[in-house]
Coordinates of C-alpha atoms in Angstrom, one line a residue:
Chain A
M291 CA 58.3 66.4 158.6
K292 CA 55.8 66.7 161.4
S293 CA 55.0 63.0 161.7
A294 CA 58.7 62.0 161.4
V295 CA 59.7 64.4 164.2
Q296 CA 56.8 63.3 166.3
S297 CA 57.7 59.6 166.1
Y298 CA 61.4 60.3 166.7
L299 CA 60.5 62.3 169.9
E300 CA 58.2 59.5 171.1
S301 CA 61.0 57.0 170.7
L302 CA 63.4 59.4 172.4
Q303 CA 61.0 59.6 175.4
D304 CA 61.0 55.8 175.6
H305 CA 64.8 55.6 175.4
I306 CA 65.4 58.3 178.0
S307 CA 62.8 57.1 180.5
L308 CA 63.9 53.5 180.2
S309 CA 67.6 54.5 180.8
I310 CA 66.6 56.7 183.8
E311 CA 64.6 53.8 185.3
R312 CA 67.6 51.4 184.9
A313 CA 69.9 53.9 186.4
D314 CA 67.6 54.3 189.4
G315 CA 67.1 50.6 189.9
K316 CA 64.1 51.1 192.3
A317 CA 61.4 53.5 191.2
K318 CA 59.3 53.3 188.0
F319 CA 57.9 56.1 185.9
V320 CA 54.2 56.7 186.3
E321 CA 52.6 57.4 183.0
E322 CA 49.6 59.6 182.2
I323 CA 48.1 60.1 178.8
W324 CA 46.3 63.4 178.4
Q325 CA 44.4 65.3 175.8
H326 CA 44.8 69.0 175.2
A327 CA 41.5 71.0 175.0
S328 CA 42.4 72.6 171.7
G329 CA 43.8 69.5 170.0
G330 CA 46.4 66.7 170.5
G331 CA 47.8 65.8 173.9
G332 CA 50.7 64.1 175.6
R333 CA 52.3 61.3 177.4
T334 CA 53.7 62.4 180.8
R335 CA 56.1 60.2 182.7
V336 CA 57.1 61.1 186.2
I337 CA 59.5 59.3 188.6
Q338 CA 59.4 60.1 192.3
D339 CA 61.2 58.9 195.4
G340 CA 63.6 56.6 193.6
A341 CA 66.9 55.2 195.0
V342 CA 68.8 57.8 193.0
F343 CA 66.2 60.2 191.6
E344 CA 64.1 62.2 194.0
K345 CA 61.8 63.6 191.3
G346 CA 61.9 63.7 187.5
G347 CA 59.8 63.9 184.4
V348 CA 60.3 62.7 180.8
N349 CA 57.4 64.2 178.9
F350 CA 56.2 64.0 175.3
S351 CA 53.5 66.2 173.9
A352 CA 52.1 67.0 170.4
V353 CA 49.5 69.7 170.6
S354 CA 47.7 72.0 168.3
G355 CA 45.5 75.1 168.6
I356 CA 45.5 78.8 167.9
L357 CA 48.5 80.7 169.3
P358 CA 47.2 83.2 171.9
E359 CA 47.9 86.9 170.9
K360 CA 50.0 87.5 174.0
M361 CA 52.2 84.4 173.4
A362 CA 52.5 85.3 169.7
A363 CA 53.8 88.7 170.6
K364 CA 56.4 87.2 172.9
M365 CA 57.5 84.9 170.1
N366 CA 57.6 87.7 167.5
T367 CA 55.1 86.0 165.4
E368 CA 51.4 86.1 164.5
S369 CA 48.5 84.5 166.2
T370 CA 47.8 81.6 163.8
P371 CA 46.9 77.9 164.1
Y372 CA 50.0 76.0 165.3
F373 CA 51.3 72.6 166.0
A374 CA 54.0 71.9 168.5
T375 CA 55.7 68.7 169.5
G376 CA 58.5 68.2 172.0
V377 CA 60.2 66.1 174.6
S378 CA 61.1 67.7 177.9
V379 CA 63.2 66.1 180.6
V380 CA 64.1 67.4 184.0
I381 CA 65.7 65.0 186.5
H382 CA 66.3 66.1 190.2
P383 CA 68.5 63.4 191.9
Y384 CA 68.3 63.0 195.7
S385 CA 72.0 63.4 196.2
P386 CA 73.4 66.9 196.1
M387 CA 76.5 65.4 194.6
I388 CA 74.6 64.5 191.4
P389 CA 73.6 67.5 189.2
T390 CA 70.1 68.2 188.1
V391 CA 69.8 67.9 184.4
H392 CA 67.4 69.2 181.8
C393 CA 66.9 68.7 178.1
N394 CA 64.1 69.7 175.7
Y395 CA 63.8 69.1 171.9
R396 CA 60.9 70.6 170.1
Y397 CA 59.4 71.3 166.7
F398 CA 56.9 74.0 165.9
E399 CA 54.7 74.7 162.8
Q400 CA 52.4 77.7 162.1
Y401 CA 49.7 77.6 159.4
D402 CA 47.8 80.1 157.3
S403 CA 44.0 79.9 157.0
Q404 CA 44.3 77.3 154.3
G405 CA 46.4 75.1 156.5
N406 CA 49.6 75.6 154.6
V407 CA 52.8 75.7 156.7
V408 CA 54.0 79.3 156.8
K409 CA 56.7 78.9 159.4
A410 CA 58.4 75.9 160.9
W411 CA 61.4 75.6 163.3
F412 CA 63.3 73.5 165.8
G413 CA 64.4 74.5 169.2
G414 CA 66.0 72.8 172.1
G415 CA 69.0 72.1 174.2
A416 CA 70.4 70.5 177.3
D417 CA 71.9 72.0 180.5
L418 CA 73.4 70.7 183.7
T419 CA 72.8 72.2 187.2
P420 CA 75.3 70.9 189.8
Y421 CA 75.1 71.7 193.5
Y422 CA 78.6 70.4 194.3
P423 CA 80.4 70.7 191.0
F424 CA 83.1 68.4 189.7
L425 CA 85.1 69.7 186.8
E426 CA 85.3 66.3 185.1
D427 CA 81.5 66.0 185.2
I428 CA 81.0 69.4 183.6
Q429 CA 83.6 68.7 181.0
H430 CA 82.0 65.3 180.2
F431 CA 78.6 66.8 179.7
H432 CA 80.0 69.5 177.4
R433 CA 82.2 67.1 175.5
V434 CA 79.4 64.8 174.7
H435 CA 77.2 67.6 173.4
K436 CA 80.1 69.1 171.5
A437 CA 80.6 65.8 169.7
A438 CA 76.9 65.7 168.8
C439 CA 77.2 69.2 167.4
D440 CA 80.5 68.7 165.6
K441 CA 78.9 65.9 163.5
H442 CA 76.8 68.6 161.9
S443 CA 78.8 71.8 161.9
P444 CA 82.0 73.0 163.7
D445 CA 80.1 76.3 164.3
Y446 CA 77.3 74.7 166.3
Y447 CA 78.9 74.0 169.7
P448 CA 80.5 77.4 170.2
K449 CA 77.3 79.1 169.0
F450 CA 74.8 77.0 171.0
K451 CA 77.0 76.8 174.1
A452 CA 77.1 80.7 174.2
W453 CA 73.3 80.8 173.5
C454 CA 72.8 78.4 176.5
D455 CA 74.8 80.6 178.8
E456 CA 72.7 83.6 177.7
Y457 CA 69.3 81.8 177.9
F458 CA 69.8 80.0 181.2
F459 CA 70.6 83.3 183.0
L460 CA 68.7 84.7 186.0
S461 CA 69.3 88.4 185.4
H462 CA 67.8 89.3 188.8
R463 CA 70.5 87.1 190.4
G464 CA 73.3 87.8 188.0
E465 CA 73.9 84.1 187.8
T466 CA 73.6 81.4 185.2
R467 CA 71.2 78.5 186.2
G468 CA 74.0 76.0 186.2
V469 CA 77.0 75.2 184.1
G470 CA 75.2 75.3 180.7
G471 CA 75.4 73.0 177.8
I472 CA 73.7 73.8 174.5
F473 CA 70.6 75.8 173.6
F474 CA 69.1 77.0 170.3
D475 CA 65.7 78.2 169.1
Y476 CA 63.9 79.3 165.9
L477 CA 66.2 77.1 163.7
S478 CA 64.1 77.4 160.5
E479 CA 66.6 76.8 157.8
N480 CA 67.5 73.4 156.2
L481 CA 64.8 71.6 158.2
D482 CA 66.0 68.1 157.2
A483 CA 69.6 68.8 158.2
T484 CA 68.4 70.4 161.4
F485 CA 66.2 67.4 162.2
A486 CA 69.3 65.2 161.8
F487 CA 71.1 67.5 164.2
I488 CA 68.2 67.3 166.7
Q489 CA 68.4 63.5 166.7
S490 CA 72.2 63.6 167.4
C491 CA 71.6 65.9 170.4
G492 CA 68.6 63.9 171.7
N493 CA 70.5 60.6 171.3
A494 CA 73.5 62.1 173.2
F495 CA 71.5 62.9 176.3
T496 CA 71.8 59.7 178.3
E497 CA 75.5 59.4 177.4
A498 CA 76.1 63.0 178.6
Y499 CA 74.3 62.5 181.9
L500 CA 74.2 58.9 183.2
P501 CA 78.0 58.4 183.5
I502 CA 77.9 61.4 185.9
V503 CA 75.2 59.7 187.9
E504 CA 77.2 56.5 188.2
R505 CA 80.3 58.3 189.2
R506 CA 78.7 60.4 191.9
K507 CA 76.0 58.2 193.4
H508 CA 78.2 56.9 196.2
E509 CA 79.7 60.3 197.2
P510 CA 78.9 61.0 200.8
F511 CA 76.7 63.9 201.9
G512 CA 74.6 65.0 204.9
E513 CA 72.0 67.5 206.0
K514 CA 74.3 70.5 205.3
E515 CA 74.5 69.5 201.6
K516 CA 70.8 68.8 201.4
H517 CA 70.1 72.2 202.8
F518 CA 72.3 73.9 200.2
Q519 CA 70.6 71.8 197.5
R520 CA 67.2 73.1 198.6
L521 CA 68.4 76.7 198.4
R522 CA 69.8 76.2 194.9
R523 CA 66.6 74.4 193.9
G524 CA 64.9 77.6 194.9
R525 CA 66.9 79.3 192.1
Y526 CA 65.8 76.5 189.7
V527 CA 62.2 77.3 190.6
E528 CA 62.8 81.0 190.0
F529 CA 64.2 80.4 186.6
N530 CA 61.4 78.1 185.5
L531 CA 58.6 80.3 186.7
I532 CA 60.0 83.7 185.7
Y533 CA 61.9 83.0 182.5
D534 CA 61.5 79.6 181.0
R535 CA 59.9 79.9 177.5
G536 CA 58.6 76.3 177.5
T537 CA 56.9 76.7 181.0
L538 CA 55.3 80.0 180.2
F539 CA 54.2 78.7 176.7
G540 CA 52.7 75.7 178.3
L541 CA 50.8 77.6 181.0
E542 CA 49.6 80.3 178.6
T543 CA 48.3 77.9 176.0
R544 CA 46.5 76.1 178.9
G545 CA 48.6 72.9 178.7
R546 CA 48.3 70.3 181.5
T547 CA 49.7 72.1 184.5
E548 CA 51.0 69.0 186.4
S549 CA 52.9 67.9 183.3
I550 CA 54.4 71.4 182.7
L551 CA 55.4 71.8 186.4
M552 CA 56.9 68.4 186.8
S553 CA 60.1 70.3 186.3
L554 CA 59.8 71.8 189.8
P555 CA 61.8 70.0 192.5
K556 CA 60.3 68.1 195.4
E557 CA 61.7 70.5 197.9
A558 CA 63.1 74.1 197.5
G559 CA 64.0 76.8 200.0
W560 CA 64.7 80.5 200.3
E561 CA 66.6 82.2 203.1
Y562 CA 67.1 85.9 203.2
N563 CA 70.5 87.1 202.2
Y564 CA 72.0 83.6 202.1
A565 CA 75.7 83.6 201.1
P566 CA 78.2 80.7 201.4
S567 CA 81.2 81.3 203.5
A568 CA 84.4 82.0 201.6
D569 CA 86.4 79.0 200.6
S570 CA 83.5 76.6 201.5
R571 CA 82.5 73.9 199.1
E572 CA 79.3 75.8 198.6
A573 CA 81.3 78.9 197.4
M574 CA 82.8 76.8 194.8
L575 CA 79.5 76.5 193.0
Y576 CA 79.2 80.3 192.7
R577 CA 82.4 80.4 190.7
C578 CA 80.6 78.2 188.1
L579 CA 77.6 80.4 187.7
R580 CA 78.9 82.5 184.9
P581 CA 79.8 81.7 181.3
R582 CA 83.0 79.7 181.3
D583 CA 84.9 77.9 178.5
W584 CA 84.5 74.6 180.4
L585 CA 86.4 72.4 177.9
N586 CA 89.5 74.5 178.3
E587 CA 89.4 75.0 182.1
T588 CA 91.8 73.1 184.4
A589 CA 90.2 73.9 187.7
I590 CA 86.9 75.2 189.1
Chain B
M45 CA 51.1 114.1 198.4
K46 CA 54.3 112.2 197.7
S47 CA 56.1 113.1 200.9
A48 CA 53.0 112.7 203.1
V49 CA 52.4 109.2 201.7
Q50 CA 56.1 108.3 202.1
S51 CA 56.1 109.3 205.8
Y52 CA 52.9 107.5 206.5
L53 CA 54.3 104.3 204.9
E54 CA 57.5 104.6 206.9
S55 CA 55.5 104.8 210.1
L56 CA 53.3 101.9 208.9
Q57 CA 56.4 99.8 208.5
D58 CA 57.5 100.7 212.0
H59 CA 54.1 99.8 213.4
I60 CA 53.8 96.5 211.7
S61 CA 57.3 95.3 212.3
L62 CA 57.1 96.2 215.9
S63 CA 53.8 94.4 216.3
I64 CA 55.1 91.3 214.6
E65 CA 58.2 91.2 216.7
R66 CA 56.1 91.5 219.9
A67 CA 53.8 88.7 218.7
D68 CA 56.8 86.5 218.0
G69 CA 58.5 87.2 221.3
K70 CA 61.8 85.7 220.3
A71 CA 63.2 86.7 216.9
K72 CA 64.0 90.3 215.9
F73 CA 63.8 91.8 212.4
V74 CA 67.1 92.3 210.6
E75 CA 67.2 95.6 208.9
E76 CA 69.0 96.6 205.7
I77 CA 69.0 100.0 204.1
W78 CA 69.6 100.0 200.4
Q79 CA 69.9 102.4 197.5
H80 CA 68.3 101.8 194.1
A81 CA 70.7 102.3 191.2
S82 CA 68.3 104.7 189.4
G83 CA 67.3 106.7 192.5
G84 CA 65.9 106.3 196.0
G85 CA 66.0 103.1 197.9
G86 CA 64.5 101.2 200.7
R87 CA 64.5 99.8 204.2
T88 CA 64.1 96.0 204.2
R89 CA 63.2 94.2 207.5
V90 CA 63.2 90.5 207.6
I91 CA 62.4 88.1 210.5
Q92 CA 63.5 84.5 210.4
D93 CA 63.3 81.4 212.6
G94 CA 61.2 83.0 215.3
A95 CA 59.1 81.3 217.9
V96 CA 56.0 81.9 215.8
F97 CA 57.2 83.2 212.4
E98 CA 59.3 81.1 210.2
K99 CA 60.1 83.8 207.7
G100 CA 58.7 87.2 207.0
G101 CA 59.4 90.6 205.6
V102 CA 58.1 94.1 206.2
N103 CA 59.6 96.3 203.6
F104 CA 59.5 99.9 202.8
S105 CA 60.8 101.4 199.5
A106 CA 60.7 104.7 197.7
V107 CA 62.4 104.6 194.3
S108 CA 62.5 106.6 191.2
G109 CA 63.7 106.0 187.7
I110 CA 62.5 105.7 184.1
L111 CA 59.8 103.1 183.6
P112 CA 61.1 100.4 181.3
E113 CA 59.2 100.1 178.0
K114 CA 58.2 96.5 178.7
M115 CA 56.9 97.3 182.2
A116 CA 55.0 100.4 180.9
A117 CA 53.3 98.3 178.3
K118 CA 52.1 95.8 181.0
M119 CA 50.8 98.8 183.0
N120 CA 49.0 100.3 180.0
T121 CA 51.0 103.5 180.4
E122 CA 54.0 105.2 178.9
S123 CA 57.7 104.9 179.6
T124 CA 58.3 108.1 181.6
P125 CA 60.2 109.1 184.8
Y126 CA 58.4 107.7 187.8
F127 CA 58.3 107.6 191.6
A128 CA 56.9 104.7 193.5
T129 CA 56.7 104.2 197.2
G130 CA 55.2 101.3 199.1
V131 CA 55.1 99.0 202.1
S132 CA 55.0 95.2 201.4
V133 CA 54.4 92.6 204.1
V134 CA 54.5 88.8 203.8
I135 CA 54.6 86.7 207.0
H136 CA 54.9 82.9 206.9
P137 CA 54.4 81.4 210.3
Y138 CA 56.0 78.1 211.3
S139 CA 52.7 76.5 212.3
P140 CA 50.5 75.3 209.5
M141 CA 47.5 76.2 211.8
I142 CA 48.4 79.9 211.4
P143 CA 47.7 81.4 207.9
T144 CA 50.3 83.2 205.8
V145 CA 49.4 86.9 205.4
H146 CA 50.3 89.6 202.9
C147 CA 49.6 93.3 202.6
N148 CA 50.9 95.9 200.3
Y149 CA 50.1 99.6 200.0
R150 CA 51.7 101.7 197.4
Y151 CA 51.6 105.1 195.6
F152 CA 52.9 105.8 192.1
E153 CA 53.6 109.0 190.2
Q154 CA 54.6 109.5 186.6
Y155 CA 56.1 112.7 185.2
D156 CA 56.4 114.6 181.9
S157 CA 59.8 115.9 180.7
Q158 CA 59.3 119.1 182.8
G159 CA 58.8 117.0 186.0
N160 CA 55.1 117.7 186.3
V161 CA 53.0 114.9 187.6
V162 CA 50.9 113.5 184.7
K163 CA 49.5 110.5 186.5
A164 CA 49.3 109.4 190.1
W165 CA 47.5 106.5 191.7
F166 CA 47.3 104.3 194.8
G167 CA 47.1 100.5 194.9
G168 CA 47.2 97.8 197.5
G169 CA 45.4 95.3 199.5
A170 CA 45.7 92.5 202.0
D171 CA 45.0 88.8 201.7
L172 CA 45.1 85.7 203.9
T173 CA 46.4 82.3 202.9
P174 CA 45.5 79.6 205.4
Y175 CA 46.7 76.0 205.2
Y176 CA 44.2 74.5 207.8
P177 CA 41.3 77.0 207.5
F178 CA 39.1 78.1 210.4
L179 CA 35.9 80.0 209.4
E180 CA 36.1 82.4 212.3
D181 CA 39.7 83.4 211.3
I182 CA 38.6 84.0 207.7
Q183 CA 35.6 86.0 208.8
H184 CA 37.7 88.1 211.3
F185 CA 40.1 89.0 208.6
H186 CA 37.4 90.1 206.2
R187 CA 35.3 91.8 208.9
V188 CA 38.2 94.1 209.9
H189 CA 39.0 95.0 206.4
K190 CA 35.3 95.6 205.6
A191 CA 35.1 98.0 208.6
A192 CA 38.2 99.9 207.3
C193 CA 36.5 100.1 203.8
D194 CA 33.1 101.1 205.2
K195 CA 34.5 104.2 206.9
H196 CA 35.1 105.5 203.4
S197 CA 32.4 104.1 201.1
P198 CA 29.9 101.3 201.4
D199 CA 30.9 100.3 197.8
Y200 CA 34.5 99.6 198.7
Y201 CA 34.4 96.3 200.4
P202 CA 32.3 94.5 197.9
K203 CA 34.2 95.9 195.0
F204 CA 37.7 95.4 196.5
K205 CA 36.9 91.9 197.9
A206 CA 35.8 90.8 194.4
W207 CA 38.9 92.4 192.9
C208 CA 41.0 90.5 195.4
D209 CA 39.5 87.2 194.4
E210 CA 40.2 88.0 190.7
Y211 CA 43.7 89.2 191.3
F212 CA 45.0 86.5 193.6
F213 CA 44.0 83.7 191.2
L214 CA 46.3 81.1 189.8
S215 CA 44.6 80.5 186.4
H216 CA 46.8 77.5 185.7
R217 CA 45.6 75.8 188.9
G218 CA 42.0 77.1 188.8
E219 CA 42.5 78.2 192.4
T220 CA 42.6 81.4 194.4
R221 CA 45.8 81.9 196.3
G222 CA 43.9 81.8 199.6
V223 CA 40.7 83.2 201.1
G224 CA 41.2 86.7 199.8
G225 CA 40.7 90.0 201.5
I226 CA 40.8 93.2 199.6
F227 CA 42.7 94.4 196.5
F228 CA 42.7 97.5 194.3
D229 CA 44.9 99.3 191.8
Y230 CA 45.1 102.4 189.7
L231 CA 43.0 104.4 192.1
S232 CA 43.7 107.8 190.6
E233 CA 40.6 109.9 191.6
N234 CA 40.2 112.0 194.7
L235 CA 43.8 111.3 195.8
D236 CA 43.3 112.9 199.3
A237 CA 40.3 110.8 200.1
T238 CA 42.0 107.7 198.7
F239 CA 45.1 108.4 200.8
A240 CA 42.8 108.5 203.9
F241 CA 41.3 105.2 202.8
I242 CA 44.8 103.7 202.4
Q243 CA 45.7 104.7 205.9
S244 CA 42.6 103.0 207.3
C245 CA 43.5 99.8 205.5
G246 CA 47.1 100.0 206.5
N247 CA 46.2 100.6 210.1
A248 CA 43.8 97.7 210.1
F249 CA 46.4 95.2 209.2
T250 CA 47.7 94.1 212.6
E251 CA 44.1 94.0 214.0
A252 CA 43.1 91.8 211.1
Y253 CA 45.9 89.4 211.5
L254 CA 47.4 89.2 215.0
P255 CA 44.3 87.9 216.8
I256 CA 44.4 85.0 214.5
V257 CA 48.0 84.3 215.4
E258 CA 47.1 84.4 219.1
R259 CA 44.2 82.1 218.7
R260 CA 46.0 79.4 216.6
K261 CA 49.5 79.4 218.0
H262 CA 48.9 76.6 220.4
E263 CA 47.0 74.4 218.0
P264 CA 48.8 71.0 217.7
F265 CA 50.3 69.8 214.4
G266 CA 52.8 67.4 213.2
E267 CA 55.0 66.4 210.2
K268 CA 51.8 65.6 208.1
E269 CA 50.6 69.2 208.5
K270 CA 54.1 70.7 207.8
H271 CA 54.2 68.6 204.6
F272 CA 50.9 69.9 203.4
Q273 CA 52.0 73.4 204.3
R274 CA 55.2 73.0 202.1
L275 CA 53.1 71.9 199.1
R276 CA 50.7 74.8 199.5
R277 CA 53.7 77.1 199.9
G278 CA 54.7 75.8 196.5
R279 CA 51.5 77.4 195.2
Y280 CA 52.4 80.7 196.9
V281 CA 55.7 80.6 195.1
E282 CA 53.9 80.0 191.8
F283 CA 51.7 82.9 192.3
N284 CA 54.4 85.3 193.3
L285 CA 56.8 84.4 190.5
I286 CA 54.3 84.0 187.6
Y287 CA 51.6 86.6 188.4
D288 CA 52.4 89.1 191.1
R289 CA 52.7 92.6 189.7
G290 CA 54.8 93.9 192.6
T291 CA 57.3 91.1 192.3
L292 CA 57.6 91.4 188.5
F293 CA 57.7 95.2 188.7
G294 CA 60.5 95.0 191.2
L295 CA 62.6 92.5 189.3
E296 CA 62.1 94.3 185.9
T297 CA 63.0 97.7 187.3
R298 CA 66.1 96.0 188.8
G299 CA 65.1 96.5 192.4
R300 CA 67.0 94.7 195.2
T301 CA 66.3 91.0 194.6
E302 CA 66.7 89.8 198.2
S303 CA 64.1 92.5 199.3
I304 CA 61.6 91.6 196.6
L305 CA 61.9 87.8 197.1
M306 CA 61.6 88.0 200.9
S307 CA 58.0 87.0 200.1
L308 CA 59.1 83.5 199.3
P309 CA 58.7 80.9 202.0
K310 CA 61.7 79.2 203.8
E311 CA 60.5 75.9 202.4
A312 CA 58.2 74.9 199.6
G313 CA 57.6 71.6 197.8
W314 CA 56.0 70.1 194.7
E315 CA 54.7 66.6 194.3
Y316 CA 53.4 65.3 191.0
N317 CA 49.6 65.0 190.9
Y318 CA 49.2 65.6 194.6
A319 CA 45.5 65.6 195.7
P320 CA 44.2 65.4 199.3
S321 CA 42.0 62.4 200.1
A322 CA 38.3 63.1 200.2
D323 CA 37.0 64.3 203.6
S324 CA 40.5 64.9 204.9
R325 CA 41.4 68.2 206.7
E326 CA 43.5 69.0 203.7
A327 CA 40.6 68.7 201.4
M328 CA 38.8 71.3 203.4
L329 CA 41.2 73.9 202.2
Y330 CA 40.4 73.2 198.6
R331 CA 36.8 74.2 199.3
C332 CA 38.1 77.6 200.3
L333 CA 40.1 78.3 197.1
R334 CA 37.4 80.0 195.1
P335 CA 35.6 83.3 195.5
R336 CA 33.2 82.9 198.5
D337 CA 31.0 85.4 200.3
W338 CA 32.9 84.7 203.6
L339 CA 31.0 87.1 205.8
N340 CA 27.8 85.2 205.0
E341 CA 29.1 81.7 205.2
T342 CA 28.1 79.4 208.1
A343 CA 30.6 76.6 207.4
I344 CA 33.7 75.8 205.3

């Protein structure tokens, strides 16, 4: 399983980074191969200052080591030898009319002292974070992920959509990070079937996101919209540094910091007590930041 | 003890916010009085877009409630009723030639089911975060805090200076947050003497910081220096959201989010793999980001 997953994820990284580069048309990913001190390593690819994408990363890693006690406690498991492989994608476009997007698909194994696998599971998901939301974009993103889910089980999309709303939630703000998508973790049953499902999701990513980029890349915007984008990117930073499991896992297992924190935007801002004025385009976003049944909505 | 500490901290808030306002000369603090859902509340004062200060907060709070299990575990204590009062100050100047500064002084009590105090302690400290460091500024800040410490014990400055270097450390970056100052926590012995010490430290704050502001406010700078300041403010955000006890305590006990996160800068940035070029003024800062015996240094 381990090596099959790893090679799928490597090819997924290639597919996504190539597609993002084509959609940008100007900037190229910079690649860095790195080794983890405790075993394994990764291939980080970052794009910056493109024609469309301000900052983004498409990272692959496959690392092994001993799970630190503190991390094991958070994961409700034991401190054992482990192997973890994953692809993480965060893309922050320059235009506030194009949403930020994230996906991550990962596989985890824990071993006993003889090296036998004692636990193995998949996790992952994809979510969309618009600044100036368009209903058809949100529905497109959800529809493509629902189709990927439906190929495997009619229960998946409703379950993983709800899990996404729950996971990408800033409780100190009372807001979801964006308009959601799908999320799941600790899927340890029927690993072969789950791996097939993971592939459907991974393969759906570019189809879920790039048509939105195409549709919005010529929308006009100005400094007012960039300013709002910076404030909302502040919330993205808050989520990633306070709550995100992958980020905290990476930092606590002493992964490569610059690879882990590629998810942070080029610019973010905080203003005390900011609130959009009623009926503004900015206020529209706030109506999106709670769990909503997007595929059945008719208006934002 | 509780009410004496609380009234000292309220007067400290007044003193610091008035002094900051005078040093700015243009902007005024905006004040907000808020109630905590579980008991008590606070008085938040934030200054924004001043002549000197880009964003800053001088907050007072005195809250009570039941310590959440998760927070109690982090603090190596039990989940009991508690009372906590403190003043928190973070000031981010506009000019990258003036350091960001922080101080916090706080008092904490825990009670048994009869309402008797079972534990009580003080914590706090002050630290300086320059962008373009000047040795005389760093030494001034340390010298004033050393003098406040020395009035109470010759052991305090060396001990609390070292604790500061250890506490304000970003382990994922291998860097201190800035050039330190003093830090201490869980001081539960001789509460009366410790309260007197806390007052010396609190009273030293404006003398430790404002002369630096005066000295640097006319230093020239341009977009290059603002850019570097944004990147370094990204590190400040990382520290506060990943490590800072006060921030995490506030968020986990469901304090007022906008008051807690007043510590975040107006603007911050992240660039993949940023490193200053050798011998640049920016590289100079990196030589400061490790524990150093500032009062005995002759050069940065």
